[in-house]
mmCIF file of C-alpha atoms in Angstrom:
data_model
loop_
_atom_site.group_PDB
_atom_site.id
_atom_site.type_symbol
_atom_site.label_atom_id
_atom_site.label_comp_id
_atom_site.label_asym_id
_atom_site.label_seq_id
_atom_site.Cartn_x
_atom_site.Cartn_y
_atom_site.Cartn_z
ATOM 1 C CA UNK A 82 49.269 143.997 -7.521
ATOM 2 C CA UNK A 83 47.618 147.320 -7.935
ATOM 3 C CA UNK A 84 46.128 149.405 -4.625
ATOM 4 C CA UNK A 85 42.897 148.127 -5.085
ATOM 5 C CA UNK A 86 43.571 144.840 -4.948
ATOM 6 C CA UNK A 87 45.621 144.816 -1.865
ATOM 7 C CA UNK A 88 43.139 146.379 -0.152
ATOM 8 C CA UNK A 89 40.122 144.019 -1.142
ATOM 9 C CA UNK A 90 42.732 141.455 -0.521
ATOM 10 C CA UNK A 91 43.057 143.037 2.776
ATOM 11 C CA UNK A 92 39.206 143.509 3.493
ATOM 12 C CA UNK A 93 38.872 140.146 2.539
ATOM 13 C CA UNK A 94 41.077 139.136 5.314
ATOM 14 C CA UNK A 95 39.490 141.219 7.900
ATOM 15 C CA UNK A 96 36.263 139.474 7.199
ATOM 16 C CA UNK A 97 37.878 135.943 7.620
ATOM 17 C CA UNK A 98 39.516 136.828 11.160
ATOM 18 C CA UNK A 99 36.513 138.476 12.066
ATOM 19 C CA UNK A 100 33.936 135.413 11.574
ATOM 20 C CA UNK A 101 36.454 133.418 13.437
ATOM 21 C CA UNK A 102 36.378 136.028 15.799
ATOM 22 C CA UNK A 103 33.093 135.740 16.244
ATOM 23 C CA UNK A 104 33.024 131.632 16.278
ATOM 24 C CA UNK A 105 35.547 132.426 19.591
ATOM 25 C CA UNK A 106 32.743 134.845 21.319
ATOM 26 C CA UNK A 107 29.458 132.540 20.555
ATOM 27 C CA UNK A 108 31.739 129.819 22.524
ATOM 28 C CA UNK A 109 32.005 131.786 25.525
ATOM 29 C CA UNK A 110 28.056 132.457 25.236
ATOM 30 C CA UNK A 111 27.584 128.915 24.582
ATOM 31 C CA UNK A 112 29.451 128.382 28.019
ATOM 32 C CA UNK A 113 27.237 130.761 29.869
ATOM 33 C CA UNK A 114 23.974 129.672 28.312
ATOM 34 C CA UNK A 115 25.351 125.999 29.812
ATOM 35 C CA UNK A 116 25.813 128.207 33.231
ATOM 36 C CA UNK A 117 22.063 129.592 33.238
ATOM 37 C CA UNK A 118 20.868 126.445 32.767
ATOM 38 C CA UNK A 119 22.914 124.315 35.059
ATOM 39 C CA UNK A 120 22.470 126.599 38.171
ATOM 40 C CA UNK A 121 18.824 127.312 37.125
ATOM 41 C CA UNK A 122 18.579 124.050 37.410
ATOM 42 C CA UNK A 123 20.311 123.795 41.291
ATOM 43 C CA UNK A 124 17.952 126.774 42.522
ATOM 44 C CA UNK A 125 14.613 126.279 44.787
ATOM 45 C CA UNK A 126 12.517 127.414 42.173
ATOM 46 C CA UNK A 127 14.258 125.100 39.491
ATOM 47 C CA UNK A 128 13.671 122.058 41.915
ATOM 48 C CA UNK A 129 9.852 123.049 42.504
ATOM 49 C CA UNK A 130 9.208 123.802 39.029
ATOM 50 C CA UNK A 131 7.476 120.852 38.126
ATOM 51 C CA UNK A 132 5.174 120.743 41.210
ATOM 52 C CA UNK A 133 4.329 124.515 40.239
ATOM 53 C CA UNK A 134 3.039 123.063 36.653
ATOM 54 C CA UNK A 135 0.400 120.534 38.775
ATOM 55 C CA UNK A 136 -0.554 122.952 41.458
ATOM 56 C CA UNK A 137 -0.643 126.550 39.747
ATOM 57 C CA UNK A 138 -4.067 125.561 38.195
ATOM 58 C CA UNK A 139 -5.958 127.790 40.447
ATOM 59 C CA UNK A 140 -7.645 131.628 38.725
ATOM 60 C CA UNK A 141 -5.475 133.346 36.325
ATOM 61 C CA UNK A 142 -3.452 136.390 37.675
ATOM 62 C CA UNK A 143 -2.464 134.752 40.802
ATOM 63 C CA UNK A 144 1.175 135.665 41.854
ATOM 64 C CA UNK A 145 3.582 133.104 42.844
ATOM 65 C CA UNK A 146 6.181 134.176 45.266
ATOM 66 C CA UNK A 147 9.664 132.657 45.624
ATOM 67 C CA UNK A 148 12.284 133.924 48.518
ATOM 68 C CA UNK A 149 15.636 133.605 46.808
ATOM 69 C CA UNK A 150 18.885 134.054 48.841
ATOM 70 C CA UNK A 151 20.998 136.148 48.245
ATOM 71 C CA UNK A 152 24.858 136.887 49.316
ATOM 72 C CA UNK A 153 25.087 138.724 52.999
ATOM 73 C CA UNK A 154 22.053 136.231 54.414
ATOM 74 C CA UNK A 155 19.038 138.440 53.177
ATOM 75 C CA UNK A 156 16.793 136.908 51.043
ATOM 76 C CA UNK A 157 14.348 139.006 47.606
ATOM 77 C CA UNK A 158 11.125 137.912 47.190
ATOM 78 C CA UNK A 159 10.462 137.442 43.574
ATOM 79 C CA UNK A 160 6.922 138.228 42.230
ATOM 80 C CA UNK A 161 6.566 135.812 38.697
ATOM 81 C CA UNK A 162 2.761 136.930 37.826
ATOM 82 C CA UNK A 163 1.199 133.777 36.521
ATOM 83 C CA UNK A 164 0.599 133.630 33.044
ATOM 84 C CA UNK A 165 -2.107 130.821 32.536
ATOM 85 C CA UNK A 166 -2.588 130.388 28.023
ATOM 86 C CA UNK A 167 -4.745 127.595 26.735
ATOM 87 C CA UNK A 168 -3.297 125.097 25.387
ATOM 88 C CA UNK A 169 -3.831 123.898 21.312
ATOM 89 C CA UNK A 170 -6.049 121.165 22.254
ATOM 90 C CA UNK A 171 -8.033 123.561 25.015
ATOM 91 C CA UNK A 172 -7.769 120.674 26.856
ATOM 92 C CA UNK A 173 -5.782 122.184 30.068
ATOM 93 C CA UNK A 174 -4.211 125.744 31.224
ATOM 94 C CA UNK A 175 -0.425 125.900 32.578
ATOM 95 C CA UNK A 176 1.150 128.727 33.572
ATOM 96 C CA UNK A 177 4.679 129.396 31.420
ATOM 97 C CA UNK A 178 7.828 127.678 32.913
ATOM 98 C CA UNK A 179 9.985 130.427 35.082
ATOM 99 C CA UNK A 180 13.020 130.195 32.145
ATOM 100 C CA UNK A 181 16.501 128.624 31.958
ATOM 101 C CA UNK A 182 17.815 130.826 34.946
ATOM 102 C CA UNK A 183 15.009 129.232 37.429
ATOM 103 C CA UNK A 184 13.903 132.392 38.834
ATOM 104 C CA UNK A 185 17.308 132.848 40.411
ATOM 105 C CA UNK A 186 19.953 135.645 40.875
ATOM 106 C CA UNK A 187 23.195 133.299 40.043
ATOM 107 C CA UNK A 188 21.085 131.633 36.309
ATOM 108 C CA UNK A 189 20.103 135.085 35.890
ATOM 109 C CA UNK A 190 23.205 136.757 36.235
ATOM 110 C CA UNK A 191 24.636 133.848 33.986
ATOM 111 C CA UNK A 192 21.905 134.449 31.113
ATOM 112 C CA UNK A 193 22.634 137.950 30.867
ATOM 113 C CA UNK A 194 26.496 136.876 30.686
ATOM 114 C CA UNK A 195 25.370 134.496 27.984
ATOM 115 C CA UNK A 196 22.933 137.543 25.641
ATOM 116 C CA UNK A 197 25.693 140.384 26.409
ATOM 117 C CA UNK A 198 28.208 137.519 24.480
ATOM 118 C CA UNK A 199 25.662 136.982 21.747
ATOM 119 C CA UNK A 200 25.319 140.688 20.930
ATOM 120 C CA UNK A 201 29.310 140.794 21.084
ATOM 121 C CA UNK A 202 29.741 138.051 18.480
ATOM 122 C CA UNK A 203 27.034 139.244 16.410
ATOM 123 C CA UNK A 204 28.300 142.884 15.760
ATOM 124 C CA UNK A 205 31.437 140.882 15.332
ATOM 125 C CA UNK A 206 30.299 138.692 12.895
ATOM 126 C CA UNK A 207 28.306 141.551 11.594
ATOM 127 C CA UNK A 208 31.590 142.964 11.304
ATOM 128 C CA UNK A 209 32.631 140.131 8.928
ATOM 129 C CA UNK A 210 29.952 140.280 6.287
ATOM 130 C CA UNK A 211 30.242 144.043 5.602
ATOM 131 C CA UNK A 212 33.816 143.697 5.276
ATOM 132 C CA UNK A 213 33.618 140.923 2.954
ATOM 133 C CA UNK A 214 31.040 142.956 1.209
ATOM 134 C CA UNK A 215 33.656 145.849 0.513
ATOM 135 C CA UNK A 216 36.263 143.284 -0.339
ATOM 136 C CA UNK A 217 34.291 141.819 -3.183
ATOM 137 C CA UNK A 218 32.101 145.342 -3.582
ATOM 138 C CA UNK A 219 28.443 143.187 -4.084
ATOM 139 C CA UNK A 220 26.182 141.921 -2.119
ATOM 140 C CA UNK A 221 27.613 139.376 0.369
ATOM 141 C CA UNK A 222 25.621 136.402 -0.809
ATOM 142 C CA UNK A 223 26.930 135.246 -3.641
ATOM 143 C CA UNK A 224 27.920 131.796 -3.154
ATOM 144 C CA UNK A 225 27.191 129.194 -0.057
ATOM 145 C CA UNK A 226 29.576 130.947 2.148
ATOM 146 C CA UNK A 227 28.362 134.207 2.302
ATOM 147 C CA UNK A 228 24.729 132.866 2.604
ATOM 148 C CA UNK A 229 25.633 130.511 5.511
ATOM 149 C CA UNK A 230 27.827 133.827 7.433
ATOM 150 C CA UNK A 231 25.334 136.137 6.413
ATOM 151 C CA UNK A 232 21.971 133.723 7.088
ATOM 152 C CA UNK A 233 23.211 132.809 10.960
ATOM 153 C CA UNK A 234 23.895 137.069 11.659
ATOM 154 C CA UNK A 235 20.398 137.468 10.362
ATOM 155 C CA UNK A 236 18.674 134.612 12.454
ATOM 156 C CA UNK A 237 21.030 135.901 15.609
ATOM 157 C CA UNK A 238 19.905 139.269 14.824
ATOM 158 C CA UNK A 239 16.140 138.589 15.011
ATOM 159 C CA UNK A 240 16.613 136.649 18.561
ATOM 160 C CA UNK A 241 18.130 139.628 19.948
ATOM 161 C CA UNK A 242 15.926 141.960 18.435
ATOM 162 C CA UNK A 243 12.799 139.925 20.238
ATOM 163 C CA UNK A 244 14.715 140.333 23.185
ATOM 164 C CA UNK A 245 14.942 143.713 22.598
ATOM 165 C CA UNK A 246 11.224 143.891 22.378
ATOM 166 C CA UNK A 247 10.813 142.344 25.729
ATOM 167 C CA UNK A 248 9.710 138.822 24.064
ATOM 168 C CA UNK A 249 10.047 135.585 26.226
ATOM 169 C CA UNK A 250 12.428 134.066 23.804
ATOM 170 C CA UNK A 251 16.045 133.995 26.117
ATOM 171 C CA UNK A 252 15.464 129.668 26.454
ATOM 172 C CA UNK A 253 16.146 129.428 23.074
ATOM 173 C CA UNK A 254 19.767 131.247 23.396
ATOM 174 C CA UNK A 255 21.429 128.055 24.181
ATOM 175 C CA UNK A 256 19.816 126.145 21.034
ATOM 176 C CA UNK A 257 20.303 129.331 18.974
ATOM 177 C CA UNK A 258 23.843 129.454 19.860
ATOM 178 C CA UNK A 259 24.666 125.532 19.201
ATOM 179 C CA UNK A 260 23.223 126.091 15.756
ATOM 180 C CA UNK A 261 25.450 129.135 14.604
ATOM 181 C CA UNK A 262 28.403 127.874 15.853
ATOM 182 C CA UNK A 263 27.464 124.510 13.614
ATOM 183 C CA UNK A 264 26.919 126.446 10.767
ATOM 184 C CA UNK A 265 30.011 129.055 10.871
ATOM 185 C CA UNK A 266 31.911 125.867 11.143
ATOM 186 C CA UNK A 267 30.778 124.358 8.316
ATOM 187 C CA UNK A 268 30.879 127.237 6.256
ATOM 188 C CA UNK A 269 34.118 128.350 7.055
ATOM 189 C CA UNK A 270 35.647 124.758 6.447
ATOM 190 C CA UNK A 271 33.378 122.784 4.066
ATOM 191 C CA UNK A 272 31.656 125.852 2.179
ATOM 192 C CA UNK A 273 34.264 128.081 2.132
ATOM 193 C CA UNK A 274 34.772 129.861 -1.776
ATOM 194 C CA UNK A 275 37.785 132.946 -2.743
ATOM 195 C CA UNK A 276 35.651 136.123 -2.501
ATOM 196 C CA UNK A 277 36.156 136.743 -6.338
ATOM 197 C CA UNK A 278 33.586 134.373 -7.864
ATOM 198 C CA UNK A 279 30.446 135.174 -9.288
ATOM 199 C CA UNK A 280 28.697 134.273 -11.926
ATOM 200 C CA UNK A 281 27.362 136.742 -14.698
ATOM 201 C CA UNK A 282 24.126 135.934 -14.240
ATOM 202 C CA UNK A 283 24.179 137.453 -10.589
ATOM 203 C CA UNK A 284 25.190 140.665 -11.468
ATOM 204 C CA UNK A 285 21.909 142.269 -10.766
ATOM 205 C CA UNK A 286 20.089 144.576 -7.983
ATOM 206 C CA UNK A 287 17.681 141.533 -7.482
ATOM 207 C CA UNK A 288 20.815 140.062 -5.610
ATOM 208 C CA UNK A 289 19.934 142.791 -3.258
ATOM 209 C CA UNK A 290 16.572 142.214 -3.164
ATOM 210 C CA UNK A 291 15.506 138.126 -3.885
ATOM 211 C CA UNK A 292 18.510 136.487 -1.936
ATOM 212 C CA UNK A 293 18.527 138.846 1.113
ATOM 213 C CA UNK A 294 14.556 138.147 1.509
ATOM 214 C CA UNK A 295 15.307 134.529 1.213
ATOM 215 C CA UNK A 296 17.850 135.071 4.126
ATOM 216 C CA UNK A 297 15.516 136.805 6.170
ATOM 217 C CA UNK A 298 12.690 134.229 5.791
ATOM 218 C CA UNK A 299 15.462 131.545 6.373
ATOM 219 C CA UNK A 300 16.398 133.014 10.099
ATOM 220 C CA UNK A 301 12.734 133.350 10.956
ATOM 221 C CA UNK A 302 11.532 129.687 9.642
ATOM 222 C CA UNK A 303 14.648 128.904 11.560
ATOM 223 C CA UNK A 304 13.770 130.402 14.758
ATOM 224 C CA UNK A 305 9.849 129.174 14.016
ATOM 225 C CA UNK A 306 10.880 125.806 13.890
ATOM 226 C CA UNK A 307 12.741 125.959 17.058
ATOM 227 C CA UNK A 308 9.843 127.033 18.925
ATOM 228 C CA UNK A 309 8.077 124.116 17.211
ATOM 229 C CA UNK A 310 10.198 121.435 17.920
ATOM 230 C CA UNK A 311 10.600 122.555 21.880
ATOM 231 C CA UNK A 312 6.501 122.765 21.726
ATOM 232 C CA UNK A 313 6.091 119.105 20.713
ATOM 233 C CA UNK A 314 8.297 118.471 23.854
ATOM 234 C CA UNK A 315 6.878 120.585 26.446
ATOM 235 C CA UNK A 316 3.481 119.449 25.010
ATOM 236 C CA UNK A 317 4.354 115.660 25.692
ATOM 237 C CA UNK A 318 5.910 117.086 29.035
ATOM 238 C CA UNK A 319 2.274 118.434 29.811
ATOM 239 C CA UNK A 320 0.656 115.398 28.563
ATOM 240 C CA UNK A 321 2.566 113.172 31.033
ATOM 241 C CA UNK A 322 1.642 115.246 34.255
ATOM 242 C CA UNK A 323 -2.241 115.500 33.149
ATOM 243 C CA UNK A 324 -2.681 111.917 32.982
ATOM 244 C CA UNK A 325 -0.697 111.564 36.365
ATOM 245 C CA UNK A 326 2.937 110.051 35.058
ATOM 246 C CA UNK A 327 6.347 111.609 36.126
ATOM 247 C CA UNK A 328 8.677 112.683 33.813
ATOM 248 C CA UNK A 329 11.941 111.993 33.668
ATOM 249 C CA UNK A 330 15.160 114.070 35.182
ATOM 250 C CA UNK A 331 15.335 115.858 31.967
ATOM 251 C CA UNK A 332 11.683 116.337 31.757
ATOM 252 C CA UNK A 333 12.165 118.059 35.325
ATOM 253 C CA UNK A 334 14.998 120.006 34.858
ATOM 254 C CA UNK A 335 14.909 121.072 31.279
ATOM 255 C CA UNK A 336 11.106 121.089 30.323
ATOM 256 C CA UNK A 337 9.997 122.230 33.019
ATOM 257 C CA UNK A 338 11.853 125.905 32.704
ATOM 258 C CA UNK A 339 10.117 126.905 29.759
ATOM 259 C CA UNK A 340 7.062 128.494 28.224
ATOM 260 C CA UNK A 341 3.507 126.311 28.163
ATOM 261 C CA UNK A 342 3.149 124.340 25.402
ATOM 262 C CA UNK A 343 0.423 126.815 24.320
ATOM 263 C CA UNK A 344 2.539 129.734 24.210
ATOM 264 C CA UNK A 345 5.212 127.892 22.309
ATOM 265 C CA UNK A 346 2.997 127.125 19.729
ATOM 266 C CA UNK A 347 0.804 130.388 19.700
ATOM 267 C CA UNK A 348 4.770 131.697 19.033
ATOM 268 C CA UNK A 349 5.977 129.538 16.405
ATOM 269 C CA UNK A 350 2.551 130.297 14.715
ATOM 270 C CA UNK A 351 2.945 134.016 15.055
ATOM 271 C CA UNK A 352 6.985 134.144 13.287
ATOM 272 C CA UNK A 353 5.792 131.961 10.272
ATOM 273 C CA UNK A 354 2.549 133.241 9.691
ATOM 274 C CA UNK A 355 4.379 136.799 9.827
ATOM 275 C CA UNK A 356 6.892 135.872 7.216
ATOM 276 C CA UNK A 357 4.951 133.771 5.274
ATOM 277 C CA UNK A 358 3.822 136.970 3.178
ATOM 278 C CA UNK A 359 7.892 137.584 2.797
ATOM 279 C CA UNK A 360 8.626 134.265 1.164
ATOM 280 C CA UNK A 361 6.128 134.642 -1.064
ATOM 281 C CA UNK A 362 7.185 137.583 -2.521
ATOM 282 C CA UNK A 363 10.894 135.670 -2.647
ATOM 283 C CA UNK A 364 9.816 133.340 -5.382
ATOM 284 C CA UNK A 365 7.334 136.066 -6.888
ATOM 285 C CA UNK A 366 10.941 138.204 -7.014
ATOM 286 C CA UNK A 367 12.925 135.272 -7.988
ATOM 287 C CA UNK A 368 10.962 134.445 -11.344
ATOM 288 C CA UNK A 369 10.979 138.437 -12.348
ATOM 289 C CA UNK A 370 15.133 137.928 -11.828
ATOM 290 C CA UNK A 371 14.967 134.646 -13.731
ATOM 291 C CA UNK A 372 12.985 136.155 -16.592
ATOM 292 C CA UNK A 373 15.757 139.391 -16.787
ATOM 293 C CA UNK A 374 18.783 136.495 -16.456
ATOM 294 C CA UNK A 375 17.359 133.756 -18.958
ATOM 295 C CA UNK A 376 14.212 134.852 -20.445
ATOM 296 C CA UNK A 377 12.054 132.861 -18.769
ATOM 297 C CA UNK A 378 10.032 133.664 -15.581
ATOM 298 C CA UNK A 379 9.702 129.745 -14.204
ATOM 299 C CA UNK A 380 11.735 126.801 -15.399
ATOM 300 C CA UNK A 381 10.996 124.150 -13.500
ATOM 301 C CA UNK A 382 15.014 124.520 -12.260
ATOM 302 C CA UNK A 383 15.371 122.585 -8.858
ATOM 303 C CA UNK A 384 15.518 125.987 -6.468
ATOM 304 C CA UNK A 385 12.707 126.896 -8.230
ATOM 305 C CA UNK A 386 10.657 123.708 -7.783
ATOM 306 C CA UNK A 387 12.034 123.307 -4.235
ATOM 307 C CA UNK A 388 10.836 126.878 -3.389
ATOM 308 C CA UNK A 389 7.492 125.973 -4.314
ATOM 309 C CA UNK A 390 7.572 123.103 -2.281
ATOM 310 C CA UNK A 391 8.556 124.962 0.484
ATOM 311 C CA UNK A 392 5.667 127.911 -0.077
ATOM 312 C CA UNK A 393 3.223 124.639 -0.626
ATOM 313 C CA UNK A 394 4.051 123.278 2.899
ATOM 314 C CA UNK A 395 4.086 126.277 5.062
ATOM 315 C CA UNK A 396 1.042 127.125 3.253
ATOM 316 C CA UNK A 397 -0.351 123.866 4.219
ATOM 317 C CA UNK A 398 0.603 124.524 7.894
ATOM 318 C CA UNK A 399 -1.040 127.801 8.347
ATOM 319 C CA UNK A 400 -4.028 126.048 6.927
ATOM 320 C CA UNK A 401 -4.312 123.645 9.412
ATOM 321 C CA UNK A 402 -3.488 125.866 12.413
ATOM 322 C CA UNK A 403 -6.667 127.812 11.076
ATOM 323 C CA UNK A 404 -8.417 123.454 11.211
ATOM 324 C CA UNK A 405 -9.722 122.499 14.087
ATOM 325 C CA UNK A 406 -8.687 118.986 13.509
ATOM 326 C CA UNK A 407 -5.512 119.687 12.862
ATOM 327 C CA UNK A 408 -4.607 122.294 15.501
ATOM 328 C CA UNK A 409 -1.067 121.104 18.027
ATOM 329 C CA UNK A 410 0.825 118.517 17.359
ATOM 330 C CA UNK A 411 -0.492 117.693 13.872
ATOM 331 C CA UNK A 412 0.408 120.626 12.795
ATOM 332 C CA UNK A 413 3.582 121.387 14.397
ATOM 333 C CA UNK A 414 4.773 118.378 12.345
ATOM 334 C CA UNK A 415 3.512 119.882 9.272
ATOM 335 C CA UNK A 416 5.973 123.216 10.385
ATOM 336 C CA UNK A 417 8.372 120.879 10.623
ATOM 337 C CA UNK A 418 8.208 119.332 7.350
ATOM 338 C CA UNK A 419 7.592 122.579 5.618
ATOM 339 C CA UNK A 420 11.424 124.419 7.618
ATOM 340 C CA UNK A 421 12.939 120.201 6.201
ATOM 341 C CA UNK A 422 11.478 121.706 2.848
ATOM 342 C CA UNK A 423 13.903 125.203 3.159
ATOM 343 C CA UNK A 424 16.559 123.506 4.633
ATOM 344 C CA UNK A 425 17.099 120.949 1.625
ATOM 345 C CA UNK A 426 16.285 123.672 -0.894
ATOM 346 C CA UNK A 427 19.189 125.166 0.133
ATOM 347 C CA UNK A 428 21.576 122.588 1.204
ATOM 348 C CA UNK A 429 20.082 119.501 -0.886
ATOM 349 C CA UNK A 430 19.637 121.441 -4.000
ATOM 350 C CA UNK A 431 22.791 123.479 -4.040
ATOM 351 C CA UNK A 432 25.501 120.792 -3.104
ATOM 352 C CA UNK A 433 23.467 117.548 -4.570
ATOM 353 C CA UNK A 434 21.311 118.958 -7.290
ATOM 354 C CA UNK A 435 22.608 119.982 -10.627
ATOM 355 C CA UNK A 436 20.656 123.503 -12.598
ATOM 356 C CA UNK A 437 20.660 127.066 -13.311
ATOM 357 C CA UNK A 438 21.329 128.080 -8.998
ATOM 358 C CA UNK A 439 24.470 126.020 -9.257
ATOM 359 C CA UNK A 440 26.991 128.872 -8.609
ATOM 360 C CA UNK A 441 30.478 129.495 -7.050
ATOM 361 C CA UNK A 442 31.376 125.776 -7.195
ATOM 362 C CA UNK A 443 28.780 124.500 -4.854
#
């Protein structure tokens, strides 16, 4: 074995102990996203959350004012301004929930526990992917492996850098979290290919360019449809208190914590209709690469068809948000369909479906 080899055999390692690595961090910030939520949950302002949703309908830019104690017998009086949205159906105005840490020193000490492990595994994990970029010297997508490592750093990556820009995004840590931890497992047992393969046909600079947009528009549908899903929750959670029900002990203790049902969806609106423009130019990207590969710009090849799909449905969803009939829930499912859409494009096509973006044996 020659000196190069070793050492991309060697890089190559390095990149597998570091993604494990990293699957050993996300578990301790899974732990202490658990923490934030559970004491959030114990606090005052976690137990009076829900009655704050009924009785906090009074003028925008009130202040509500919660006396948390504290260690020594003093007590801080937290100042949450209230931060009334209207709702999809401008049928009611709720201020946003007061997060997974309740308001409180002990969730919010946990939470910040919980992000500081997150940015640890991701430049960990980060870590990883370059390294098994220099063993293999390519881009580090070229089989279902390296999307799946590469596609959770991105989507972990965009969470922090919202946080980073102040965003009210930390309730979706724990759900974030659960998600990468599924899919490093599955790619690093299931997925996982010898860093050597590649086809011919992907020896190109639109590696670079097509299949790293695709990841980026992955992580952000990803984190859209998040925001969705919790929306259709908090919205029912909303529902249930205007018409004068009580919700459950979940309801109270989960629900409750996060952002109005409004805001939710006014997010998940905002990510997809910002990447929307980025996906497009994917598949615009992706023919010009299929016409340099195999002489033809579209071929009706599954990836191809299912990427159309995909454009077709988020397409259809920013359509309706912009219909009054189909504003909230109608067409949060229509989000929800459209991120179904990605997700079998990439797993359904590549592992079921048979054509020309069969590579790497899966």
């Amino acid at each position: 074995m020659n000196l190069a080899a070793a050492t991309n055999e060697n890089l190559a390692h390095t990149s597998n102990v570091l993604i494990y690595s990293s699957m050993a961090v996300y578990t301790l910030a899974f732990f202490a996203h658990i923490a934030e939520w559970v004491f959030g949950s114990r606090s005052k302002v976690g137990r009076t959350a829900a009655a704050l949703s009924e009785t906090e309908g009074t003028a925008a830019g009130a202040t509500v004012k919660v006396q948390v104690a504290q260690k020594g017998g003093g007590t801080t009086v937290l100042e949450r301004p209230k931060i009334v949205t209207r709702s999809a159906a401008g049928s009611r105005d709720v201020p946003d929930g007061p997060g997974a840490a309740g308001g409180t020193f002990k969730g919010d000490l946990y939470g910040r526990v919980a992000v500081s492990m997150t940015v640890l595994a991701f430049l960990v994990q980060a870590g990883g992917v370059v390294a098994r970029a220099l063993s293999v010297q390519r881009a580090p997508w070229g089989n279902m492996y390296e999307f799946s490592i590469t596609f959770s750093t991105v989507a972990v990556g965009t969470y922090l850098a919202l946080l980073a820009l102040k965003k009210n995004v930390r309730w979706m840590g724990l759900i974030l979290v659960t998600v990468v931890l599924l899919d490093l497992g599955l790619a690093t047992t299931v997925l996982y290919t010898s860093s050597d393969q590649l086809v011919p046909a992907l020896h190109s600079y639109w590696l670079w360019i097509h299949v790293s947009t695709a990841i980026i528009c992955g992580a952000v549908f990803f984190i859209g449809a998040v925001a969705t899903l919790l929306y259709l929750f908090r919205d029912s959670y909303e529902n249930k208190l205007a018409n004068g029900g009580r919700p459950g002990s979940f309801a109270e203790s989960v629900l409750s914590r996060l952002p109005a049902a409004s805001s939710l969806d006014k997010f998940s609106y905002r990510v997809n209709a910002a990447v929307f423009p980025l996906w497009t130019f994917t598949i615009i990207a992706g023919a010009i690469w299929a016409g340099d590969a195999w002489g033809r710009y579209w071929g009706w090849d599954p990836k191809e068809v299912w990427s159309f799909i995909t454009w077709v449905a988020y397409a259809c969803y920013l359509h309706a948000r912009a219909t009054a009939g189909w504003k909230g829930r109608k067409a949060a499912y229509l989000a929800l369909i459209a991120f179904g859409c990605w997700l079998f494009n990439y797993y359904g096509v590549n592992i079921f479906v048979t054509g020309k973006h069969s590579y790497a044996g899966v």
